[in-house]
Coordinates of C-alpha atoms in Angstrom, one line a residue:
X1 CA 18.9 -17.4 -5.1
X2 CA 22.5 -18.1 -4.5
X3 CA 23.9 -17.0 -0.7
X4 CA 26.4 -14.2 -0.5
X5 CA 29.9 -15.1 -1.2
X6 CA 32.6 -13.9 1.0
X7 CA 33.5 -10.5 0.1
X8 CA 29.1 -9.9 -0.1
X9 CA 28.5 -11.3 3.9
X10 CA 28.5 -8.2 5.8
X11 CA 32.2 -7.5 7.8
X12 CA 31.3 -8.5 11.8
X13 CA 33.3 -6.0 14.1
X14 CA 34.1 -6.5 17.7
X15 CA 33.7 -2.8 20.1
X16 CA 35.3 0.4 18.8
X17 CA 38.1 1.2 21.4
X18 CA 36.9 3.8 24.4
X19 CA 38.9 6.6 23.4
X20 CA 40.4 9.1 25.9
X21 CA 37.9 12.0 25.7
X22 CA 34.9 9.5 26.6
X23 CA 36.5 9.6 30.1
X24 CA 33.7 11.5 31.7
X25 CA 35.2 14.7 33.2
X26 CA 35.6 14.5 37.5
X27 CA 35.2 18.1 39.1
X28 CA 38.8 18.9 40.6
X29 CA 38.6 17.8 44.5
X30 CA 39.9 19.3 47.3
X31 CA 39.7 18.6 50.9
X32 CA 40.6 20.5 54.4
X33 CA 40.6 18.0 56.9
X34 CA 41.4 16.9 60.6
X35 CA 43.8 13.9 61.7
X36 CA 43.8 12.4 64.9
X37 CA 47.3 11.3 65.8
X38 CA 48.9 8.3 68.3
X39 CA 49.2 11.1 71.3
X40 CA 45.7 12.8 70.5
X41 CA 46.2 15.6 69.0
X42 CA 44.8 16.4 66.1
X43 CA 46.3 18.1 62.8
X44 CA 44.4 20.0 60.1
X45 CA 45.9 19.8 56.2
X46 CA 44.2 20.1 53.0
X47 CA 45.0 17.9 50.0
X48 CA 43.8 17.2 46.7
X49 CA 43.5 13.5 46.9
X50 CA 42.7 12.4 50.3
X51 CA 43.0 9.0 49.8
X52 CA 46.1 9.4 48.8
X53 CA 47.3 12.0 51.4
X54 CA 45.9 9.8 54.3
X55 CA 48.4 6.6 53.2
X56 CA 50.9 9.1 53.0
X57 CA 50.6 10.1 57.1
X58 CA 49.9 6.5 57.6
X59 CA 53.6 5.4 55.7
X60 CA 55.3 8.6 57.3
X61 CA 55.7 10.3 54.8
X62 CA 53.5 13.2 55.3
X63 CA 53.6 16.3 57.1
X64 CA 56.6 16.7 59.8
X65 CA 54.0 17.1 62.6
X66 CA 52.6 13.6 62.1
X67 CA 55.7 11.8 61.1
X68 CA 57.1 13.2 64.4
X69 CA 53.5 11.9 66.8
X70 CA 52.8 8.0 64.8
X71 CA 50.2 7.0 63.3
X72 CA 47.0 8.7 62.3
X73 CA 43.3 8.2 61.8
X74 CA 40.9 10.2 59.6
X75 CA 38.9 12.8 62.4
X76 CA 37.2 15.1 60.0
X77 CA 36.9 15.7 56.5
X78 CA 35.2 18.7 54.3
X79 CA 35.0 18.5 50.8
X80 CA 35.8 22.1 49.1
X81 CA 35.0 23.2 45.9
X82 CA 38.8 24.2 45.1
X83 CA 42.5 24.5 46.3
X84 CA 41.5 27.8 47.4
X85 CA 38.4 27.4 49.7
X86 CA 40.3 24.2 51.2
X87 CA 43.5 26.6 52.1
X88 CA 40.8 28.9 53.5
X89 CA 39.0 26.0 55.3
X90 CA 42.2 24.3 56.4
X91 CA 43.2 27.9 58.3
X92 CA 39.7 27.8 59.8
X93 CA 40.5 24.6 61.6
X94 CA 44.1 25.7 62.8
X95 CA 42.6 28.4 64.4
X96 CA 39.9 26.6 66.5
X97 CA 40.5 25.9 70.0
X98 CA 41.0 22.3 70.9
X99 CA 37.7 22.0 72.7
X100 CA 36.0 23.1 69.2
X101 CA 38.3 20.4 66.8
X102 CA 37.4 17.9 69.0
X103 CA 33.5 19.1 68.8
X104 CA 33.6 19.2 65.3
X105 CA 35.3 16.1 65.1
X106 CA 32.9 13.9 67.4
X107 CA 30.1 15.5 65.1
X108 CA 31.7 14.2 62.2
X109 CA 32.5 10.8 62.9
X110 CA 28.5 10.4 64.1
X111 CA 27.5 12.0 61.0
X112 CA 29.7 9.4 59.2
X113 CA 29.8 6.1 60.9
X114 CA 29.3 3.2 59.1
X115 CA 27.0 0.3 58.9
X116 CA 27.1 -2.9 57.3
X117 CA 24.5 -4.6 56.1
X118 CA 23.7 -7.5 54.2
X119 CA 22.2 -6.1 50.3
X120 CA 19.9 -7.7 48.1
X121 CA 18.3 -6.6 45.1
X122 CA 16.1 -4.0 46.4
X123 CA 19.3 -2.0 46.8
X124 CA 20.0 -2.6 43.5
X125 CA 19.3 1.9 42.1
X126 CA 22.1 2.9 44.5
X127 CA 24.5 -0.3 43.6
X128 CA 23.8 1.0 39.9
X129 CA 24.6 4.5 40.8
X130 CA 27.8 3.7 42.6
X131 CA 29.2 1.5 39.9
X132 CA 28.7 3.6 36.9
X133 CA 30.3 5.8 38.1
X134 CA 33.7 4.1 38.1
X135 CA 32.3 2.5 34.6
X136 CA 32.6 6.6 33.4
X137 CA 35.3 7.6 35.6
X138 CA 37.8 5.2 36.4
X139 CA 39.8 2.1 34.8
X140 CA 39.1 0.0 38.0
X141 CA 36.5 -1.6 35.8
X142 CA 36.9 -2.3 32.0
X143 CA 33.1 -2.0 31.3
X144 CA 32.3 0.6 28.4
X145 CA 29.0 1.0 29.0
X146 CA 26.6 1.8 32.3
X147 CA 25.2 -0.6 34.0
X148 CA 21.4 -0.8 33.4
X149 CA 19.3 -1.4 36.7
X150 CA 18.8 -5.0 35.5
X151 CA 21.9 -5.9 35.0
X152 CA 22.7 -4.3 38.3
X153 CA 19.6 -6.2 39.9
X154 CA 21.0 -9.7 38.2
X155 CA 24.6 -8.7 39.2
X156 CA 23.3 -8.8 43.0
X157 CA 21.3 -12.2 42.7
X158 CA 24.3 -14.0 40.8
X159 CA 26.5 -12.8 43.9
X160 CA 24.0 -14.3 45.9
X161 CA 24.3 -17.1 44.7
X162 CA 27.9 -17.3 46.1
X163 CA 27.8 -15.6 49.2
X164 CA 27.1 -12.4 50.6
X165 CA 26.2 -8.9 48.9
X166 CA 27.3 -6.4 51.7
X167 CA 26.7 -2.6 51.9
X168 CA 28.2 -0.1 53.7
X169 CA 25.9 2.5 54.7
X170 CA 26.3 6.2 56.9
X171 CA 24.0 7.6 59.5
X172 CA 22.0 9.5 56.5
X173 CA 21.4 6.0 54.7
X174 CA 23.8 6.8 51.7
X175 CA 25.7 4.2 49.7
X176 CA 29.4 4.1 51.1
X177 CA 30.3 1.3 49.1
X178 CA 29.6 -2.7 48.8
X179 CA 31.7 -6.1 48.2
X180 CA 30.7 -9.0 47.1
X181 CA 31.9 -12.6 45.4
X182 CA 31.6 -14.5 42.3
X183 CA 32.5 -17.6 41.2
X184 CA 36.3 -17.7 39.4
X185 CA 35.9 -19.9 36.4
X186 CA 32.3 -21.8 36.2
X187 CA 34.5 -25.4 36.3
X188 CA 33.4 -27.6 38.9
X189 CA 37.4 -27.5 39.9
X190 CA 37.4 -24.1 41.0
X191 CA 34.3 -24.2 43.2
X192 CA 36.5 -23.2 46.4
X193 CA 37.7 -20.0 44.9
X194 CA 36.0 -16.8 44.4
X195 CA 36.6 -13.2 42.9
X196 CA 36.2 -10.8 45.7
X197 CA 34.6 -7.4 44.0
X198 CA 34.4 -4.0 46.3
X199 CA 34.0 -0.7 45.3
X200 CA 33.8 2.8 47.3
X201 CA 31.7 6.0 47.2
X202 CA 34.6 8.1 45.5
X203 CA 34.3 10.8 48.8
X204 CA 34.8 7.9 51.0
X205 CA 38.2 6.4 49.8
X206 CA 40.8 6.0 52.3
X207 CA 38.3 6.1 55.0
X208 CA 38.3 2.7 56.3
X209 CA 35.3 1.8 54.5
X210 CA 37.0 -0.6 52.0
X211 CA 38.0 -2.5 55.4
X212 CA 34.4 -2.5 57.4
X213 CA 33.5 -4.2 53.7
X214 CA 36.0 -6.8 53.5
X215 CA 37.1 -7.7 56.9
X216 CA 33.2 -9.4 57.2
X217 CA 33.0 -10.6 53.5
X218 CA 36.7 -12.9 53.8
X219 CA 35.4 -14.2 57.1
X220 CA 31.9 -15.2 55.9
X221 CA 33.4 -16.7 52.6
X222 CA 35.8 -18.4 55.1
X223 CA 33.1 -19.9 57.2
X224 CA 31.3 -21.1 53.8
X225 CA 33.8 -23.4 52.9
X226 CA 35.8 -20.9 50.0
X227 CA 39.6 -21.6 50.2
X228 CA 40.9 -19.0 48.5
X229 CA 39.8 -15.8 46.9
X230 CA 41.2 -13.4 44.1
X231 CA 40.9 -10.3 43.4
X232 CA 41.2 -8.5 39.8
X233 CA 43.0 -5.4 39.7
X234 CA 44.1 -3.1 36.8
X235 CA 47.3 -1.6 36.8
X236 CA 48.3 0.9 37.5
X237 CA 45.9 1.2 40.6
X238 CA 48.6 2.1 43.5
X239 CA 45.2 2.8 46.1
X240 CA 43.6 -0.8 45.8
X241 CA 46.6 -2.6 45.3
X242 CA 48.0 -1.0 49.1
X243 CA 44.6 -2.0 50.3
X244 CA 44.5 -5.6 49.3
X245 CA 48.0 -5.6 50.3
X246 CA 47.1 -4.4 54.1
X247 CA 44.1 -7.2 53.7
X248 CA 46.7 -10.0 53.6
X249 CA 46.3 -10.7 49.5
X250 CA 49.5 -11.0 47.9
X251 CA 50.2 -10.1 44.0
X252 CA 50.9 -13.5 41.9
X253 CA 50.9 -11.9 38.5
X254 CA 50.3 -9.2 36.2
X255 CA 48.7 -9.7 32.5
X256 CA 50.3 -7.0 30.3
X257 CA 48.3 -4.7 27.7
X258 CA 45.2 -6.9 28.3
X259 CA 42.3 -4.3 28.8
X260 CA 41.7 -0.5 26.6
X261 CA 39.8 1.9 28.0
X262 CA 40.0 5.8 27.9
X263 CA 42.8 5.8 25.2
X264 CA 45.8 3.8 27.2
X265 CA 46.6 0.1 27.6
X266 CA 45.9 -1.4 30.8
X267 CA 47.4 -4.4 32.8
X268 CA 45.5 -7.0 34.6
X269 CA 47.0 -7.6 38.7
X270 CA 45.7 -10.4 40.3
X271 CA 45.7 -10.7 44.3
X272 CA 45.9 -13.8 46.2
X273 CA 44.7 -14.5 49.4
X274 CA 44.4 -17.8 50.9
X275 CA 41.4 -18.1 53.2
X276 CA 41.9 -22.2 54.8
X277 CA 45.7 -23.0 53.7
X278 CA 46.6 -27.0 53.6
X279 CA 46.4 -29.4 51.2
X280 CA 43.5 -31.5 52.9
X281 CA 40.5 -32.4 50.4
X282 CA 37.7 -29.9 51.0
X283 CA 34.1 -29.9 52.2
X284 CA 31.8 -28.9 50.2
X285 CA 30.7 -25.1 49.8
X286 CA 27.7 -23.7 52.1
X287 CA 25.9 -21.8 49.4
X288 CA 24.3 -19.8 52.0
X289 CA 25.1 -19.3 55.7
X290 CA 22.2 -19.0 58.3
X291 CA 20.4 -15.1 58.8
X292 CA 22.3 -15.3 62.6
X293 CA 25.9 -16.7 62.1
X294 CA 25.7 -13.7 59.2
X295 CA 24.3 -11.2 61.5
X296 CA 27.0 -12.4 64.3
X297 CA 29.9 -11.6 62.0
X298 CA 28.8 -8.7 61.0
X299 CA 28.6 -7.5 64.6
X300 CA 32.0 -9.0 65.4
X301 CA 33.5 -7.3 63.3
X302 CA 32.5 -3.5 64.4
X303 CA 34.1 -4.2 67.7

């Protein structure tokens, strides 16, 4: 029996393109909140994007009371169902007594400080959790489709394989967010540069979590040996690429029209940050760094 020709073999087709409406739908949010300004006092607002709203106070650009007092730090944050419970909370708040904004505010910063931890696999069902969500959500990944739990779990051992795998937990033991390293290109060449990869619980954007994460993670990479590290960000993505800017990456280049997802072309930004400058030869990578220079890092960088 002969073999197919040509027009017979079956046509092999690369993925069909995600199309807008398989964006998966995010309730509307909408936030009352509390900000604690340079002189102490504190200022309550609502917003639809707190992320956002919190860069503008911080730029100041926000509302005439903070521009007018410096800068400002997140003090208290409740998460409404709509515009018109958050005008309703956000009333609340100006009405309270001092004594009663600061209560709620010192309750609120122990419900939500942060920890960070090293991860391993074991954390590997809320890793998944997190992460698909952006994968249905968001363009700051170009995956189609979720993440199963072992490729979630062999995510987490690749990463370390490079470096650390660190979580950001609160005082109830929920996922924050995480950050981690790969390698950049598997070429001997490039074994002192990494990717750096972090992603946040979508409530706790803007909250200083993407920092706890990555203010340890460049130091230990730093201390292994790593000489440079990049991180790969689509545009447009004005929130992360503020944040690596305020980490000390700086942009080198944009790939145009290089990812599609949710029905629109996406560009590819890539952040640069140079983690032992010089042009001296370097040492060779530790792999892994002991259980207490790790643990001393980590506790540095709380202070």
């Amino acid at each position: 029996m002969s073999a197919p020709g040509p027009a017979e073999r079956p046509l092999r087709l690369g993925p069909a393109p995600s199309r807008a409406e398989d964006q998966a739908p995010t309730p509307p949010a909408a936030w009352a909140y509390l900000v604690r300004c340079a002189d102490g006092s504190l200022y309550a607002g609502w917003t639809s994007d707190l992320a956002r709203r919190l860069r503008r106070h911080r730029s100041g650009q926000g509302a005439r009371y903070t521009r007018m007092r410096g800068a400002v730090q997140l003090a208290y944050a409740r998460r409404c169902e709509n515009k018109s419970e958050a005008l309703r909370a956000e009333a609340a708040l100006k009405r309270l007594p001092k004594a009663k904004k600061e209560a709620l505010a010192a309750r609120w910063g122990a419900e939500q400080a942060v920890t960070v931890r090293p991860g391993d696999v074991r954390d590997a069902p809320a890793v998944n959790a997190l992460y698909n969500w952006y994968v249905r959500h968001s363009t700051a990944t170009f995956q189609y489709a979720p993440a199963t739990l072992a490729e979630t779990e062999q995510t987490i051992r690749a990463a370390l394989d490079t470096g650390p795998f660190l979580l950001a937990e609160n005082a109830a033991g929920q996922l924050c967010g995480y950050a981690c390293a790969h390698p950049l290109h598997p070429r001997e060449a490039y074994a002192w540069c990494v990717e750096t990869t972090i992603y946040c619980a979508p409530d706790c954007v803007g909250q200083g979590v993407g920092r706890r994460l990555y203010t340890p993670l460049l130091e230990l990479l730093r201390r292994q040996g790593y000489c440079a590290a990049a991180a790969l960000v689509a545009h447009p993505n004005p929130g992360s690429e503020a944040f690596h800017k305020a980490m000390g990456f700086h942009s080198i280049g944009r790939q145009p029209r290089c990812g599609y997802k949710f029905g629109r072309w996406l560009d590819l930004q890539t952040w640069w940050l140079d983690l032992r400058p010089g042009e001296a030869p370097p040492a060779p990578v530790r792999r892994q760094l002991p259980a207490e220079e790790t643990a001393a890092v980590l506790a540095a960088c709380t202070l």
